[in-house]
Short mmCIF file of C-alpha atoms in Angstrom, two decimals:
data_model
loop_
_atom_site.label_atom_id
_atom_site.label_comp_id
_atom_site.label_asym_id
_atom_site.label_seq_id
_atom_site.Cartn_x
_atom_site.Cartn_y
_atom_site.Cartn_z
CA ASN A 1 -20.84 -17.72 -14.86
CA LEU A 2 -20.11 -16.31 -11.38
CA ASN A 3 -17.39 -17.94 -9.28
CA LYS A 4 -15.89 -17.62 -5.79
CA GLU A 5 -12.42 -18.42 -7.15
CA THR A 6 -10.27 -15.47 -8.19
CA MET A 7 -7.80 -17.65 -10.11
CA PRO A 8 -8.56 -20.25 -12.83
CA THR A 9 -8.57 -23.93 -11.86
CA ALA A 10 -8.47 -25.37 -15.38
CA GLU A 11 -7.31 -24.62 -18.89
CA GLN A 12 -9.26 -22.03 -20.90
CA TYR A 13 -12.58 -23.42 -22.15
CA GLN A 14 -13.10 -22.66 -25.85
CA ASN A 15 -13.18 -18.85 -26.23
CA GLN A 16 -14.42 -18.02 -22.72
CA LEU A 17 -12.85 -15.05 -20.96
CA PHE A 18 -11.91 -15.33 -17.28
CA CYS A 19 -12.46 -12.00 -15.50
CA THR A 20 -11.13 -11.72 -11.96
CA THR A 21 -11.20 -9.25 -9.08
CA ALA A 22 -7.81 -10.53 -7.90
CA ASP A 23 -5.30 -7.84 -7.07
CA CYS A 24 -1.81 -7.59 -5.65
CA PRO A 25 -1.25 -7.14 -1.89
CA ASP A 26 -0.41 -3.78 -0.30
CA GLY A 27 2.97 -2.51 -1.40
CA TYR A 28 2.63 -4.05 -4.86
CA ARG A 29 1.03 -2.94 -8.11
CA LEU A 30 -0.66 -5.23 -10.63
CA VAL A 31 1.06 -4.90 -14.01
CA THR A 32 -0.04 -6.45 -17.29
CA GLY A 33 2.66 -8.63 -18.82
CA ASP A 34 5.22 -11.25 -17.87
CA VAL A 35 8.87 -11.47 -16.87
CA VAL A 36 10.20 -14.29 -19.07
CA GLY A 37 11.38 -17.37 -17.20
CA TRP A 38 10.40 -18.93 -13.91
CA GLY A 39 12.01 -16.44 -11.55
CA ASP A 40 15.66 -15.45 -11.51
CA ILE A 41 16.36 -15.02 -7.79
CA ALA A 42 14.54 -17.84 -5.98
CA ASP A 43 13.04 -21.24 -6.64
CA THR A 44 9.38 -21.44 -7.64
CA THR A 45 7.34 -21.84 -4.47
CA ILE A 46 4.19 -23.96 -4.38
CA ASP A 47 1.06 -23.71 -2.22
CA LEU A 48 1.35 -20.14 -1.00
CA THR A 49 -1.36 -17.50 -0.98
CA ILE A 50 -0.68 -14.30 -2.89
CA GLU A 51 -0.15 -12.50 0.45
CA GLU A 52 2.46 -15.11 1.46
CA CYS A 53 4.18 -14.63 -1.91
CA ALA A 54 4.44 -10.90 -1.18
CA GLN A 55 5.84 -11.59 2.30
CA LYS A 56 8.52 -13.86 0.83
CA CYS A 57 9.41 -11.29 -1.83
CA ASN A 58 9.73 -8.68 0.94
CA SER A 59 12.20 -10.97 2.73
CA ILE A 60 14.46 -11.21 -0.37
CA SER A 61 16.68 -8.13 -0.61
CA ASN A 62 16.76 -7.88 -4.41
CA CYS A 63 13.22 -9.05 -5.15
CA GLY A 64 11.51 -6.53 -7.42
CA SER A 65 8.41 -8.47 -8.45
CA PHE A 66 6.71 -11.84 -8.29
CA GLU A 67 4.35 -13.77 -10.52
CA TYR A 68 1.40 -15.61 -9.02
CA GLY A 69 -0.53 -18.29 -10.84
CA LYS A 70 -1.92 -21.79 -10.63
CA GLU A 71 -0.64 -24.95 -12.24
CA GLY A 72 -1.20 -28.67 -12.13
CA SER A 73 -4.85 -28.78 -13.26
CA LYS A 74 -5.93 -31.48 -15.66
CA ALA A 75 -8.87 -30.38 -17.77
CA SER A 76 -11.52 -32.98 -18.60
CA LYS A 77 -13.48 -33.13 -21.83
CA ASN A 78 -16.13 -30.73 -20.56
CA GLY A 79 -13.49 -28.20 -19.49
CA HIS A 80 -13.71 -28.80 -15.73
CA ALA A 81 -10.63 -29.60 -13.67
CA LYS A 82 -10.13 -33.20 -12.54
CA THR A 83 -7.56 -32.26 -9.93
CA LYS A 84 -7.22 -29.15 -7.80
CA SER A 85 -4.54 -26.79 -9.08
CA LYS A 86 -1.71 -25.51 -6.90
CA ALA A 87 -0.76 -21.87 -6.55
CA TYR A 88 2.83 -20.97 -7.34
CA CYS A 89 5.10 -17.92 -7.07
CA ASN A 90 8.06 -16.93 -9.23
CA PHE A 91 10.38 -14.27 -7.82
CA ASN A 92 12.17 -11.77 -10.06
CA SER A 93 14.79 -9.08 -9.60
CA GLY A 94 13.26 -7.09 -12.47
CA LYS A 95 10.16 -4.92 -12.30
CA VAL A 96 9.48 -4.31 -15.99
CA PRO A 97 7.58 -6.98 -17.98
CA ASN A 98 9.37 -8.13 -21.14
CA ASN A 99 6.64 -10.31 -22.62
CA ASN A 100 2.88 -10.60 -22.91
CA GLN A 101 0.90 -11.93 -19.97
CA TYR A 102 1.36 -15.66 -19.47
CA LEU A 103 -2.01 -17.42 -19.22
CA GLU A 104 -3.86 -15.95 -16.21
CA GLN A 105 -0.70 -15.29 -14.21
CA LEU A 106 -0.60 -12.10 -12.14
CA LEU A 107 2.55 -9.95 -12.18
CA CYS A 108 2.91 -8.00 -8.93
CA VAL A 109 5.60 -5.30 -8.97
CA LYS A 110 7.04 -4.01 -5.69
CA LEU A 111 6.50 -0.32 -5.01
CA GLU A 112 9.27 1.69 -3.38
CA PRO A 113 8.29 2.99 0.09
CA CYS A 114 7.21 6.63 0.14
CA ALA A 115 9.48 9.06 1.97
CA ALA A 116 8.38 10.60 5.26
CA GLY A 117 5.86 13.37 4.65
CA LYS A 118 4.19 11.43 1.84
CA TYR A 119 1.90 8.43 1.55
CA ARG A 120 0.62 5.90 -0.93
CA TYR A 121 -2.72 4.15 -0.55
CA SER A 122 -3.02 0.57 -1.83
CA ASP A 123 -1.49 0.13 -5.32
CA GLN A 124 -1.11 3.79 -6.29
CA GLU A 125 2.05 4.23 -8.32
CA ASP A 126 2.91 7.75 -7.13
CA CYS A 127 3.46 9.02 -3.60
CA VAL A 128 1.20 11.87 -2.45
CA SER A 129 2.33 14.66 -0.12
CA CYS A 130 0.55 15.11 3.21
CA GLN A 131 -1.54 18.28 3.43
CA GLY A 132 -2.47 20.69 6.20
CA ASN A 133 -1.41 19.77 9.70
CA THR A 134 -0.76 16.11 8.95
CA ILE A 135 2.45 14.06 8.96
CA SER A 136 3.64 10.61 7.94
CA LYS A 137 6.56 8.27 8.46
CA SER A 138 8.44 6.52 5.65
CA GLY A 139 6.33 3.85 3.95
CA ALA A 140 3.03 5.19 5.31
CA ARG A 141 -0.33 4.41 3.71
CA ASN A 142 -1.94 7.57 5.09
CA CYS A 143 -1.17 10.76 6.99
CA THR A 144 -1.80 11.39 10.69
CA ALA A 145 -3.27 14.65 11.99
CA CYS A 146 -1.27 16.73 14.48
CA GLN A 147 -2.87 17.25 17.87
CA THR A 148 -4.27 20.63 18.85
CA GLY A 149 -1.56 22.94 20.14
CA THR A 150 0.83 21.67 17.47
CA ILE A 151 1.33 22.11 13.72
CA SER A 152 3.22 20.13 11.12
CA ASN A 153 6.64 21.27 9.99
CA SER A 154 7.14 22.30 6.36
CA LEU A 155 8.13 18.77 5.31
CA HIS A 156 5.13 17.18 7.06
CA THR A 157 7.46 14.81 8.90
CA GLU A 158 6.75 15.83 12.50
CA CYS A 159 4.40 17.91 14.63
CA VAL A 160 5.93 20.86 16.48
CA LEU A 161 4.54 22.90 19.38
CA CYS A 162 2.93 26.23 18.73
CA PRO A 163 5.24 28.93 20.22
CA ALA A 164 4.51 30.55 23.56
CA ASN A 165 1.74 33.17 23.45
CA THR A 166 0.08 31.46 20.51
CA TYR A 167 -2.47 28.64 20.34
CA ARG A 168 -4.16 26.26 17.92
CA GLY A 169 -7.60 24.83 18.50
CA TYR A 170 -9.36 22.00 16.74
CA HIS A 171 -10.60 24.09 13.80
CA ASP A 172 -7.50 26.28 13.39
CA ASP A 173 -5.12 25.79 10.47
CA SER A 174 -2.18 27.60 12.07
CA CYS A 175 -0.90 28.90 15.41
CA ILE A 176 -2.79 32.08 16.32
CA ASP A 177 -1.43 34.95 18.43
CA CYS A 178 -3.06 35.37 21.80
CA PRO A 179 -5.26 38.46 22.16
CA THR A 180 -3.96 41.49 24.06
CA LYS A 181 -3.38 40.87 27.78
CA MET A 182 -3.59 37.09 27.34
CA LEU A 183 -0.76 34.57 27.47
CA SER A 184 -0.09 30.91 26.80
CA PRO A 185 2.79 28.44 27.16
CA ALA A 186 4.11 26.62 24.08
CA GLY A 187 1.77 23.94 22.76
CA SER A 188 -1.43 25.57 23.99
CA THR A 189 -4.94 25.13 22.68
CA ASP A 190 -6.15 28.46 24.09
CA CYS A 191 -4.89 31.54 25.95
CA LYS A 192 -5.36 32.64 29.54
CA GLY A 193 -5.86 36.07 31.02
CA MET A 194 -2.68 37.80 32.27
CA PHE A 195 -2.60 38.41 36.04
CA ILE A 196 -0.03 40.49 37.92
CA GLY A 197 2.41 38.32 39.87
CA VAL A 198 1.55 35.12 38.00
CA GLN A 199 4.16 33.56 35.73
CA LEU A 200 3.17 30.99 33.16
CA LYS A 201 5.25 27.81 33.17
#
């Protein structure tokens, strides 16, 4: 059976399996398991989307994870819900599950922001270093390319100007020395011919 819903709206029907494409929002990783209890740092919140649950967890200083599920459905004899279930969130200080998964509840664990010079896309667990002439700020989801005439520093945290009498074009990986009898100011994308009596600014 194919459904639009990503969360169950009734109790399990016989031995049917419920397979979902639901995932945790950005900054969180889906973990199999359960943190026992109904949240240890905030009251259970009803009628929020999973994105709103993540936003609330972000607003709580010691929130390390949240559980998202649905409750309140009454299953009829044929297994269909009589009443619409309500989504709920439990907020935990812990990040490590200490029990098996509870029903179809999702456990979303907060990921620590990546340091500047690194990035994490979606729910990747590990931060990845920026490569080439790219940089990133703390908590970035991707790296940003340096403009021509600049290169990234060794930590990939900022772009710096190519020194005077060097240049970097679009396809260059590093700052290149100007040819003989050609000059350039810092941050150049090419070099100019040297003329007597002309001083580059």
